[in-house]
Short mmCIF file of C-alpha atoms in Angstrom, two decimals:
data_model
loop_
_atom_site.label_atom_id
_atom_site.label_comp_id
_atom_site.label_asym_id
_atom_site.label_seq_id
_atom_site.Cartn_x
_atom_site.Cartn_y
_atom_site.Cartn_z
CA TRP A 7 163.45 210.76 -90.47
CA PRO A 8 159.79 212.42 -90.98
CA TYR A 9 161.22 215.28 -93.80
CA CYS A 10 160.60 214.98 -97.21
CA ARG A 11 160.93 217.13 -100.36
CA LYS A 12 157.07 217.20 -101.13
CA ARG A 13 154.37 215.83 -99.46
CA CYS A 14 152.95 213.01 -102.68
CA SER A 15 149.76 213.01 -103.51
CA TYR A 16 147.98 209.47 -101.96
CA CYS A 17 150.16 209.80 -98.39
CA ASN A 18 148.52 210.43 -95.06
CA PHE A 19 152.23 209.24 -92.94
CA ASN A 20 153.81 211.88 -90.28
CA THR A 21 155.89 214.08 -92.96
CA TYR A 22 157.08 217.28 -92.56
CA VAL A 23 158.21 220.02 -95.24
CA VAL A 24 161.11 222.19 -93.83
CA ARG A 25 162.56 225.17 -95.92
CA ALA A 26 165.14 224.48 -93.45
CA LEU A 27 166.34 221.80 -91.60
CA ASP A 28 169.42 221.85 -88.48
CA GLU A 29 170.46 218.25 -89.28
CA ALA A 30 172.93 218.61 -86.31
CA ALA A 31 170.20 219.57 -83.71
CA VAL A 32 167.76 216.41 -84.57
CA ARG A 33 170.78 213.90 -85.49
CA ALA A 34 171.53 214.64 -81.91
CA CYS A 35 168.06 213.88 -80.96
CA LEU A 36 167.88 210.37 -82.55
CA VAL A 37 171.47 209.60 -80.95
CA ARG A 38 169.93 210.18 -77.21
CA GLU A 39 166.90 209.07 -77.49
CA ALA A 40 168.31 205.71 -79.15
CA GLN A 41 170.45 205.74 -75.66
CA THR A 42 168.37 206.67 -73.60
CA LEU A 43 165.58 203.92 -75.15
CA LEU A 44 167.94 200.89 -75.07
CA ARG A 45 168.68 201.86 -71.90
CA LEU A 46 165.28 201.43 -70.67
CA SER A 47 165.11 198.11 -72.60
CA GLN A 48 168.37 197.13 -71.44
CA VAL A 49 169.45 194.46 -74.52
CA HIS A 50 172.69 193.42 -73.31
CA ARG A 51 175.57 193.54 -74.44
CA CYS A 52 176.82 190.34 -75.72
CA VAL A 53 180.29 188.33 -75.59
CA SER A 54 180.76 185.34 -78.52
CA GLY A 55 177.97 184.67 -78.30
CA VAL A 56 176.69 184.82 -74.23
CA ARG A 57 175.00 187.39 -72.30
CA SER A 58 177.40 189.75 -70.88
CA GLU A 59 178.18 188.93 -67.11
CA ARG A 60 176.57 193.01 -65.35
CA ALA A 61 173.48 190.84 -67.64
CA LEU A 62 173.40 187.76 -65.78
CA LEU A 63 173.63 189.08 -62.34
CA ARG A 64 170.35 191.05 -62.06
CA PRO A 65 168.73 189.81 -59.64
CA SER A 66 166.46 192.73 -58.38
CA VAL A 67 164.40 191.93 -62.00
CA PRO A 68 161.72 189.70 -61.74
CA THR A 69 160.49 186.77 -64.05
CA CYS A 70 158.91 187.66 -66.57
CA SER A 71 156.24 186.31 -68.17
CA SER A 72 157.28 187.48 -71.18
CA PRO A 73 159.42 186.03 -74.00
CA PRO A 74 163.04 186.08 -73.68
CA SER A 75 165.31 189.39 -73.86
CA ALA A 76 167.28 189.62 -77.10
CA CYS A 77 171.61 190.02 -76.00
CA SER A 78 171.17 192.22 -79.15
CA VAL A 79 170.21 194.21 -82.38
CA SER A 80 169.92 191.86 -84.92
CA SER A 81 168.07 194.02 -87.57
CA VAL A 82 167.92 198.53 -87.71
CA PHE A 83 165.48 199.84 -89.84
CA PHE A 84 165.69 203.50 -91.49
CA GLY A 85 162.25 205.26 -92.17
CA GLY A 86 159.89 208.12 -92.93
CA GLY A 87 159.91 210.84 -94.11
CA THR A 88 162.52 210.14 -97.07
CA PRO A 89 166.01 208.85 -94.90
CA SER A 90 168.02 209.30 -97.31
CA LEU A 91 167.47 212.83 -97.61
CA ALA A 92 169.60 212.25 -94.57
CA SER A 93 173.10 212.47 -94.56
CA PRO A 94 175.10 209.79 -94.51
CA GLY A 95 177.34 210.82 -91.22
CA THR A 96 173.60 211.06 -89.30
CA VAL A 97 173.22 207.79 -90.08
CA ALA A 98 176.02 206.36 -88.95
CA ALA A 99 175.93 208.34 -86.25
CA VAL A 100 172.51 206.83 -85.30
CA LEU A 101 174.33 203.75 -85.66
CA GLU A 102 177.45 204.70 -83.52
CA ALA A 103 175.03 204.72 -80.36
CA VAL A 104 173.59 201.91 -81.28
CA ALA A 105 176.77 200.56 -81.17
CA GLY A 106 178.27 202.54 -78.22
CA ALA A 107 174.97 201.26 -75.84
CA ALA A 108 173.98 197.58 -76.99
CA HIS A 109 175.33 194.81 -78.56
CA LEU A 110 175.00 195.62 -82.54
CA ALA A 111 175.26 192.07 -84.87
CA ALA A 112 177.59 191.76 -86.90
CA ALA A 113 175.25 190.59 -89.23
CA ALA A 114 172.90 192.64 -88.35
CA GLU A 115 170.39 194.23 -91.00
CA VAL A 116 170.20 198.00 -91.66
CA THR A 117 167.31 199.02 -94.81
CA LEU A 118 167.98 202.06 -95.92
CA GLU A 119 164.02 204.01 -97.52
CA ALA A 120 165.14 205.58 -100.30
CA ASN A 121 163.58 208.19 -102.73
CA PRO A 122 164.57 207.46 -106.51
CA SER A 123 165.49 211.59 -106.24
CA SER A 124 167.83 210.93 -103.73
CA ALA A 125 169.87 208.24 -104.94
CA SER A 126 172.59 208.50 -106.53
CA THR A 127 175.45 206.15 -107.10
CA SER A 128 177.56 208.24 -104.52
CA ARG A 129 175.05 208.83 -102.05
CA LEU A 130 174.22 205.41 -101.98
CA ALA A 131 177.81 204.48 -101.51
CA GLY A 132 177.82 207.40 -99.10
CA PHE A 133 174.92 204.94 -96.54
CA ARG A 134 176.63 201.67 -97.16
CA ALA A 135 179.87 203.30 -96.25
CA ALA A 136 177.98 204.54 -92.60
CA GLY A 137 177.05 200.24 -91.71
CA VAL A 138 173.59 199.89 -94.46
CA ASN A 139 173.38 197.23 -95.98
CA ARG A 140 169.68 197.53 -96.88
CA LEU A 141 168.15 199.61 -98.96
CA SER A 142 164.53 200.14 -99.35
CA ILE A 143 163.46 201.87 -103.24
CA GLY A 144 160.41 203.99 -103.14
CA VAL A 145 159.38 203.11 -106.81
CA GLN A 146 155.90 202.88 -106.48
CA SER A 147 155.09 202.72 -110.26
CA LEU A 148 157.58 203.05 -113.93
CA ASP A 149 154.89 204.94 -115.68
CA ASP A 150 154.63 208.45 -116.02
CA ALA A 151 151.74 209.54 -115.88
CA GLU A 152 151.23 207.34 -113.19
CA LEU A 153 154.18 208.68 -110.68
CA ARG A 154 152.73 212.51 -111.69
CA MET A 155 148.99 211.12 -110.69
CA LEU A 156 150.22 209.95 -107.38
CA GLY A 157 152.27 213.05 -107.26
CA ARG A 158 156.59 211.92 -107.20
CA GLU A 159 158.89 213.84 -107.16
CA HIS A 160 161.34 211.18 -109.73
CA THR A 161 160.26 209.29 -112.98
CA ALA A 162 160.00 206.35 -114.65
CA ALA A 163 163.77 206.24 -116.02
CA GLU A 164 165.36 207.59 -112.54
CA ALA A 165 163.71 205.04 -110.74
CA ARG A 166 165.19 203.35 -112.77
CA GLN A 167 168.54 204.02 -112.50
CA ALA A 168 168.51 204.00 -108.51
CA VAL A 169 167.30 200.56 -108.24
CA GLU A 170 170.91 200.39 -111.25
CA ALA A 171 173.28 201.60 -108.74
CA ALA A 172 171.58 199.91 -105.27
CA ARG A 173 172.18 196.81 -106.78
CA GLY A 174 175.88 197.84 -108.08
CA LEU A 175 176.18 199.00 -104.61
CA PHE A 176 172.94 196.23 -102.55
CA PRO A 177 173.27 192.93 -104.92
CA GLY A 178 170.72 191.07 -103.21
CA ARG A 179 169.24 193.59 -100.81
CA THR A 180 168.26 196.24 -103.14
CA SER A 181 164.14 196.11 -102.41
CA MET A 182 161.44 197.62 -104.20
CA ASP A 183 157.84 198.97 -103.49
CA LEU A 184 155.29 199.10 -105.68
CA LEU A 185 151.20 200.36 -105.75
CA PHE A 186 148.93 198.81 -108.01
CA GLY A 187 144.39 199.82 -108.04
CA LEU A 188 145.66 203.49 -108.32
CA PRO A 189 142.51 206.02 -109.97
CA GLY A 190 142.51 204.14 -113.79
CA GLN A 191 144.74 201.52 -113.62
CA SER A 192 143.17 198.28 -115.78
CA ARG A 193 144.19 195.38 -115.46
CA ASP A 194 146.99 195.03 -118.55
CA ALA A 195 148.39 197.87 -116.91
CA TRP A 196 149.31 196.61 -114.22
CA ALA A 197 150.20 193.20 -115.54
CA GLN A 198 153.17 195.97 -117.70
CA ARG A 199 154.21 197.14 -114.64
CA LEU A 200 155.11 194.09 -113.36
CA GLU A 201 156.02 193.00 -115.86
CA ALA A 202 158.77 195.68 -115.86
CA ALA A 203 159.68 195.98 -112.27
CA LEU A 204 160.71 191.31 -113.04
CA GLY A 205 163.16 193.33 -115.54
CA LEU A 206 164.45 195.78 -112.78
CA CYS A 207 163.90 193.82 -109.48
CA ASP A 208 166.30 192.83 -107.81
CA ASP A 209 165.72 189.54 -105.35
CA HIS A 210 162.67 191.56 -102.65
CA ILE A 211 159.21 193.17 -103.65
CA SER A 212 156.53 194.29 -101.49
CA LEU A 213 153.15 195.08 -103.41
CA TYR A 214 150.82 197.80 -101.36
CA GLN A 215 147.56 198.75 -102.94
CA LEU A 216 147.07 201.94 -103.19
CA THR A 217 144.40 203.18 -99.89
CA LEU A 218 142.53 206.47 -99.66
CA GLU A 219 142.95 208.08 -97.02
CA ARG A 220 140.85 211.02 -95.38
CA GLY A 221 142.63 214.82 -95.66
CA THR A 222 144.45 213.79 -98.79
CA ALA A 223 144.45 215.15 -102.06
CA LEU A 224 145.02 212.25 -104.60
CA ALA A 225 141.35 211.02 -102.11
CA ALA A 226 139.58 214.66 -102.46
CA GLN A 227 140.32 214.36 -106.55
CA VAL A 228 138.40 210.27 -106.39
CA ARG A 229 135.64 212.14 -103.89
CA GLY A 230 134.91 214.38 -106.24
CA GLY A 231 135.42 212.85 -109.40
CA ALA A 232 138.06 213.56 -111.23
CA LEU A 233 138.86 210.50 -110.44
CA PRO A 234 137.88 206.94 -111.05
CA ALA A 235 137.41 204.74 -107.76
CA PRO A 236 139.00 201.44 -108.41
CA PRO A 237 136.31 198.89 -108.05
CA GLN A 238 137.44 196.53 -105.33
CA ASP A 239 136.41 192.58 -108.59
CA LEU A 240 139.46 195.03 -110.07
CA LEU A 241 141.83 195.13 -107.40
CA ALA A 242 141.68 191.87 -105.82
CA ASP A 243 142.42 189.92 -109.93
CA MET A 244 145.60 192.58 -109.44
CA TYR A 245 146.91 190.94 -105.83
CA GLU A 246 145.93 187.00 -107.60
CA THR A 247 147.93 188.44 -111.16
CA ALA A 248 151.28 189.62 -108.68
CA ARG A 249 151.03 186.54 -106.59
CA ASN A 250 150.44 184.44 -109.75
CA VAL A 251 153.35 186.33 -112.44
CA LEU A 252 155.61 186.68 -108.84
CA VAL A 253 155.65 182.90 -108.16
CA ALA A 254 156.80 181.35 -111.23
CA ALA A 255 159.51 183.71 -111.73
CA GLY A 256 161.05 183.00 -108.49
CA PHE A 257 159.80 184.90 -105.57
CA ARG A 258 157.80 183.26 -102.72
CA HIS A 259 154.75 185.47 -101.00
CA TYR A 260 156.12 184.86 -97.24
CA GLU A 261 154.07 188.19 -96.12
CA VAL A 262 150.52 189.33 -97.46
CA SER A 263 152.20 192.38 -98.75
CA ASN A 264 155.91 190.61 -99.15
CA PHE A 265 158.37 188.81 -101.28
CA ALA A 266 161.66 188.11 -101.41
CA ARG A 267 163.60 184.85 -103.62
CA LYS A 268 166.83 183.17 -103.05
CA GLY A 269 165.99 183.95 -98.98
CA ALA A 270 165.91 187.53 -99.56
CA LEU A 271 163.26 188.38 -96.98
CA SER A 272 163.07 191.62 -94.20
CA THR A 273 164.82 190.72 -91.10
CA HIS A 274 164.24 193.11 -89.76
CA ASN A 275 159.91 193.28 -90.86
CA LEU A 276 159.72 189.50 -89.75
CA SER A 277 160.49 191.24 -86.41
CA TYR A 278 156.54 193.29 -86.39
CA TRP A 279 155.45 189.83 -87.41
CA ARG A 280 156.22 187.51 -85.24
CA ALA A 281 156.38 189.66 -82.24
CA ASP A 282 160.11 190.39 -81.82
CA GLU A 283 160.40 193.20 -79.56
CA TYR A 284 161.58 196.85 -81.16
CA ILE A 285 162.55 200.27 -80.04
CA GLY A 286 160.53 203.62 -82.86
CA VAL A 287 162.95 206.10 -82.42
CA GLY A 288 162.08 209.36 -83.59
CA PRO A 289 158.42 211.58 -84.36
CA GLY A 290 155.56 209.78 -84.42
CA ALA A 291 158.13 205.77 -83.80
CA HIS A 292 156.22 202.87 -82.63
CA GLY A 293 157.65 200.83 -79.99
CA ARG A 294 156.46 197.42 -77.88
CA PHE A 295 159.45 196.39 -75.81
CA VAL A 296 160.30 195.67 -71.88
CA LEU A 297 161.53 198.61 -70.14
CA ARG A 298 163.16 196.23 -68.02
CA GLY A 299 166.04 199.33 -67.08
CA GLU A 300 162.87 200.69 -65.03
CA GLY A 301 162.35 196.89 -63.45
CA GLY A 302 159.80 196.33 -65.44
CA CYS A 303 158.83 192.96 -66.95
CA SER A 304 155.72 193.78 -68.84
CA ARG A 305 155.86 195.26 -72.15
CA GLU A 306 154.57 199.23 -73.70
CA ALA A 307 153.71 200.47 -76.46
CA ARG A 308 155.36 203.33 -77.15
CA VAL A 309 154.95 206.34 -79.21
CA GLN A 310 156.97 209.17 -80.07
CA THR A 311 155.40 212.29 -80.61
CA LEU A 312 153.97 213.31 -84.17
CA GLU A 313 155.51 217.58 -84.38
CA PRO A 314 159.49 217.68 -84.51
CA VAL A 315 159.91 220.52 -83.40
CA THR A 316 158.19 219.93 -80.02
CA TRP A 317 159.95 216.02 -80.07
CA MET A 318 163.07 218.09 -80.04
CA ARG A 319 162.78 219.71 -76.91
CA GLU A 320 161.52 216.65 -75.07
CA VAL A 321 164.52 214.52 -76.32
CA GLN A 322 166.79 217.37 -75.23
CA SER A 323 164.75 217.89 -72.04
CA HIS A 324 164.27 214.67 -71.08
CA GLY A 325 166.42 212.23 -73.33
CA HIS A 326 163.42 210.77 -75.29
CA GLY A 327 160.03 212.23 -76.64
CA THR A 328 157.69 209.55 -75.72
CA ARG A 329 153.97 210.76 -75.98
CA SER A 330 152.27 207.66 -74.62
CA ARG A 331 153.50 204.67 -73.17
CA ALA A 332 151.39 201.47 -71.96
CA VAL A 333 151.51 198.54 -70.32
CA LEU A 334 149.89 195.56 -72.89
CA LYS A 335 147.15 193.31 -72.17
CA PRO A 336 147.98 189.63 -71.66
CA LEU A 337 144.64 189.54 -74.10
CA GLU A 338 146.60 192.92 -76.29
CA GLN A 339 149.62 190.37 -76.96
CA LEU A 340 148.00 187.15 -77.95
CA GLU A 341 145.27 189.49 -80.51
CA GLU A 342 148.62 191.52 -82.03
CA LEU A 343 150.19 187.75 -82.89
CA LEU A 344 147.17 186.16 -84.25
CA THR A 345 147.19 189.44 -86.67
CA LEU A 346 150.62 189.92 -87.61
CA GLY A 347 151.62 186.24 -87.44
CA LEU A 348 149.24 184.90 -90.01
CA ARG A 349 150.22 188.08 -92.44
CA THR A 350 153.07 185.65 -92.99
CA ASP A 351 153.17 182.33 -95.03
CA GLU A 352 155.17 179.96 -91.73
CA GLY A 353 152.02 181.22 -89.33
CA ILE A 354 152.56 181.67 -85.51
CA THR A 355 154.94 178.16 -84.33
CA HIS A 356 152.98 176.19 -81.63
CA GLU A 357 156.35 177.73 -79.83
CA ARG A 358 156.02 181.71 -80.85
CA TRP A 359 152.85 180.91 -78.77
CA GLY A 360 153.39 179.70 -76.52
CA HIS A 361 155.92 182.72 -75.67
CA PHE A 362 153.08 184.84 -74.88
CA SER A 363 150.85 182.19 -73.35
CA PRO A 364 151.91 179.72 -71.94
CA GLN A 365 149.09 177.81 -70.18
CA LEU A 366 146.77 178.16 -73.10
CA SER A 367 147.73 176.55 -76.33
CA LEU A 368 146.96 177.22 -79.79
CA GLN A 369 145.39 173.75 -80.13
CA ASP A 370 143.10 175.17 -77.43
CA VAL A 371 141.80 178.09 -78.63
CA PHE A 372 142.10 177.60 -82.15
CA GLY A 373 141.46 173.48 -82.55
CA GLU A 374 138.20 173.26 -80.78
CA PRO A 375 135.08 173.48 -81.91
CA GLY A 376 134.45 176.96 -83.47
CA GLU A 377 134.83 179.45 -85.95
CA ALA A 378 138.78 179.36 -86.57
CA LEU A 379 136.89 175.01 -87.30
CA ALA A 380 134.81 175.51 -89.93
CA LEU A 381 137.75 178.38 -91.71
CA GLN A 382 140.37 175.18 -91.96
CA GLN A 383 137.00 172.80 -93.29
CA SER A 384 136.54 175.79 -95.64
CA GLY A 385 139.78 175.99 -97.11
CA TRP A 386 141.44 179.28 -95.72
CA LEU A 387 142.74 177.97 -92.32
CA VAL A 388 145.83 175.98 -91.43
CA LEU A 389 146.42 173.19 -87.41
CA ASP A 390 149.10 170.77 -87.01
CA SER A 391 151.94 170.29 -86.17
CA GLY A 392 154.05 173.54 -87.83
CA GLY A 393 151.79 175.64 -86.07
CA LEU A 394 148.65 178.04 -87.16
CA ARG A 395 149.07 179.89 -91.04
CA CYS A 396 146.51 181.09 -93.74
CA THR A 397 146.33 178.39 -96.90
CA TRP A 398 147.50 180.33 -100.44
CA ALA A 399 143.92 181.49 -100.51
CA GLY A 400 142.87 182.24 -97.05
CA LEU A 401 146.22 183.99 -97.07
CA ALA A 402 144.80 186.60 -100.28
CA VAL A 403 141.52 187.35 -97.89
CA LEU A 404 143.28 187.42 -94.09
CA ASP A 405 141.65 191.06 -93.15
CA SER A 406 138.16 189.55 -94.00
CA LEU A 407 139.04 186.15 -91.21
CA LEU A 408 140.62 188.58 -88.58
CA PRO A 409 137.44 188.99 -87.04
CA ASP A 410 135.94 186.29 -86.13
CA LEU A 411 139.88 184.47 -84.50
CA LEU A 412 139.94 187.30 -82.50
CA TRP A 413 136.80 186.55 -81.37
CA GLN A 414 137.27 182.47 -80.55
CA LEU A 415 140.66 183.41 -78.68
CA GLN A 416 138.75 186.21 -76.70
CA ARG A 417 136.70 184.14 -75.48
CA ALA A 418 139.36 180.90 -74.97
#
């Protein structure tokens, strides 16, 4: 859902502010594209956990070296833009389309991103009735001055009200997004934001270091000297402070930017980090899946057309608005598995690696003398019977470890 009421000062996502929107037309296109791509992927219907007879009788499809196909959709994520600006009817229509084209598991996680300014109790109740069972709220800050600098629509009080309303409707399944490393933000101010968040949050928090993206209003202000750029050492201190505070409060730091307690991990996002197949629907969406419906055997990377009006025309004409598609080579798939999998505290298991690389094990690639062994000896990395993963210290500096690991993988 690429539409927003206004563009935040730090945002360079594929978002659009429009005066008038034909939601019925957008809804119809989302439904049709979801149906088309699900048919191409052949996510199979299951009965009592067993693949349907139609799925079993497919002798014309070649044997694939990629991981086995899922027989159901395990999660749906409505991202944006601001999906909470869509009507609950649009969300319901998409979910009905998914359930009609594939098997949507009864326990499937259905997440909707929401802004506090479009997250009234009645509206959230409508989304719950439509099938949403998890909410991700873009709080970003609990300080009014910081929210104004970020160009957010809501106030800190409105953010608190939205989170409290969401926790009442989605207990244990409400997540908060927070930004740190804002221009002029001190370590003490960040610690205060964390304490305020802990007093408000449910069982999942996502923390993102602010990135000053080229072309955004905030980046221009910093570049022009109107706002100070935060020093790198301060950013590192803020991140380490957050990790320690949240873990002490009972949260598991299960991914570089994500913290959960009481098992409230994001199923959908874990599918990215574990390199599962996923289908991207809507303007600018990305996907990674095997086109079994076309007799395909290799995973493809697909990107949908960015501009919504153009995307809608393509969906109406062809059933989907895919702008680019490329077969991922085995090395490219392993590179994605490595860079994404190491973002999690579980890392990459031997079993998961074996799905993508049956001939060359983790031990074959990273257990030999080389960069990975040096990183293990320095306390950044672990390779053992569980697989390959970062240590607590290594997780904080993953980006600096990856070039050496990718180079060793490419050589292997």
